[in-house]
Structures are given as structure tokens and as C-alpha cells.
């Protein structure tokens, strides 16, 4: 639906992705037990029932629709010269030094790290985590280049606010930063301000602490979005919990579970960022009368 001979027709695009590798039996021991770190308890409290065979709407499976829609959004952005690059910045204590950033390495390792040596180090670290039956979190980033100045609004539809909400809606994301993010807390104004100059008639920013967004609007610099991913909640360690019958209980989660979901979240971060930017582009078309004149004069 919505696509004919590889080209969109203008009607809504309908997509269906079938899950052919589900294992509902893996969840048989949590029918009445609330898993630590999961939304089991809150689902039951809010709705009075839950589908225990996974995380339901809180499962990462839900994001397949976002990623599919994000692929379409990226094609639209590409028409405007806007590109996105997502990658893993850290896995546990293993952090990529941006001085060693190599974009060509991102798709060459399982961790989607832009540093081959750090990816190897992360692999050894995660091996130890697996032996513990534990899990680990990390951080991911998305850098958007080619963004024109003026996307976003000044109050309720700030570009950074919309990005933060979209990224926080991804399961397992616990914090979102734009640009320098939380590191600005101990900076002085002179050190944090981004200074500009004109070079051959073009405005150049010497730094980009703001992450490409000022006053809720894009300033033409690369937009930098960073997200913190929590450790996978399902681990192969006995944990104290409670049951639906309000009894104390110990549980060890069975089945297949990723020791680290950080690299998987990179694609979702890209998708949500792309969707927000396409929305901003469409909204920006009404921001100036000359845009409307161009549309209706054709």
C-alpha cells in the first residue's frame, strides 16, 4: 500500500513485519511474577491485566514500526541534503575517544562503535558480563548534518524538546542530551558559548556546544543527540521480586536476552531523529509566506 513500482503514490504506506522467531514458553515462570526493571507491575496496576509473554507494548519489538517509518523519513531528508549518522559512544566503562573517531568502522563491528580498538575492548568486557549472567548499558549518539537554519519553534514545539520526547519514548532510554549536554553544568559562560565568524560570506561556528539547536531552532550546525541506554532488565541472576498475589518471591529470568542492547538502539535513535526532523521540515513550510507562494505558484 502506498508504493507502486518502487515509488510512493501519495497514499498512506502500510507495512507489516512478521515475527517468526518468538518463544512464548520462555515466559511461563513469570505468569504471576513481576520482573525487576520491567513494566509488569505498572501494566497490571493501570490496566488490570498484562500479556506476560514478553514486554508487550514496552518490548523493543514495538520499535520495528518506528525503524521502518524512519527509513522513509531518511529518504525524504536526503532530498534536502540532510544525513544522519548513528553510533555507539560507550558500552559500560568502554568509551570512544572522539579524537579516534572513524565512521568507516561503525558497520564493521557488532557494537557499532566508530573505533575498532574500543569495539574489541567492549567485546572482552561484555564477555565478562555474560559470564556473570549480568547485563550492561551505555550511550549512543546521532549526528545530523546538512540541517538548514530555522527548523523548530520557539516555545512548545522546540526542536530539541521534540527530539528529547521522541528519543525518551524509546524503551530503555533513561536520559537524552543535546550537544555538550550535562557537561555544561560546570562550564563558565565564556567556555560554553559558541563563537561565530564570517568566512567568504558564510557563517562559521568555531565550536558546537549547543549541538546545532539554539532557542528551540536549528542554527545550521550539525545536530548532536546523545542518549543513555540502561542495562537489559532481564538477567540470568536470582533477583528478589513480588507476585501479583502480593507475596515476596525470588526469580531468575529464563530464555534469550541480550547482555547489552546499546548497539541495537542506534538504529532506533536514528529513526526517531529522522521522523522528528521531517515533521519539523513540514511545519517549517508554513513559517514563511514565500514558501506558500512557491507552492501555489507552480
Coordinates of N, CA and C in Angstrom, one line a residue, residues 33 49 106 120 144 148 151 204 236 261 269:
X33 N 4.5 -13.3 38.3 CA 5.7 -12.6 39.0 C 6.0 -11.4 38.2
X49 N -4.5 -6.0 33.8 CA -4.1 -7.3 33.1 C -2.9 -7.0 32.3
X106 N 31.9 1.9 12.0 CA 30.7 1.7 12.6 C 29.9 0.4 12.2
X120 N 36.8 -3.9 20.2 CA 37.4 -5.1 20.7 C 37.4 -5.2 22.2
X144 N 23.5 14.8 12.9 CA 22.7 15.1 11.7 C 23.4 16.3 11.0
X148 N 19.1 22.8 7.7 CA 19.1 24.2 7.4 C 18.8 25.0 8.7
X151 N 14.7 25.3 11.7 CA 13.8 24.2 12.0 C 13.4 24.2 13.4
X204 N 30.4 30.8 10.2 CA 31.1 29.6 10.7 C 31.1 29.6 12.2
X236 N 20.4 -13.3 34.0 CA 20.4 -14.7 34.5 C 21.0 -14.7 35.9
X261 N 22.0 -4.0 25.0 CA 21.1 -3.7 23.9 C 21.5 -2.3 23.3
X269 N 17.4 5.2 17.4 CA 17.7 6.6 17.7 C 17.7 7.3 16.3

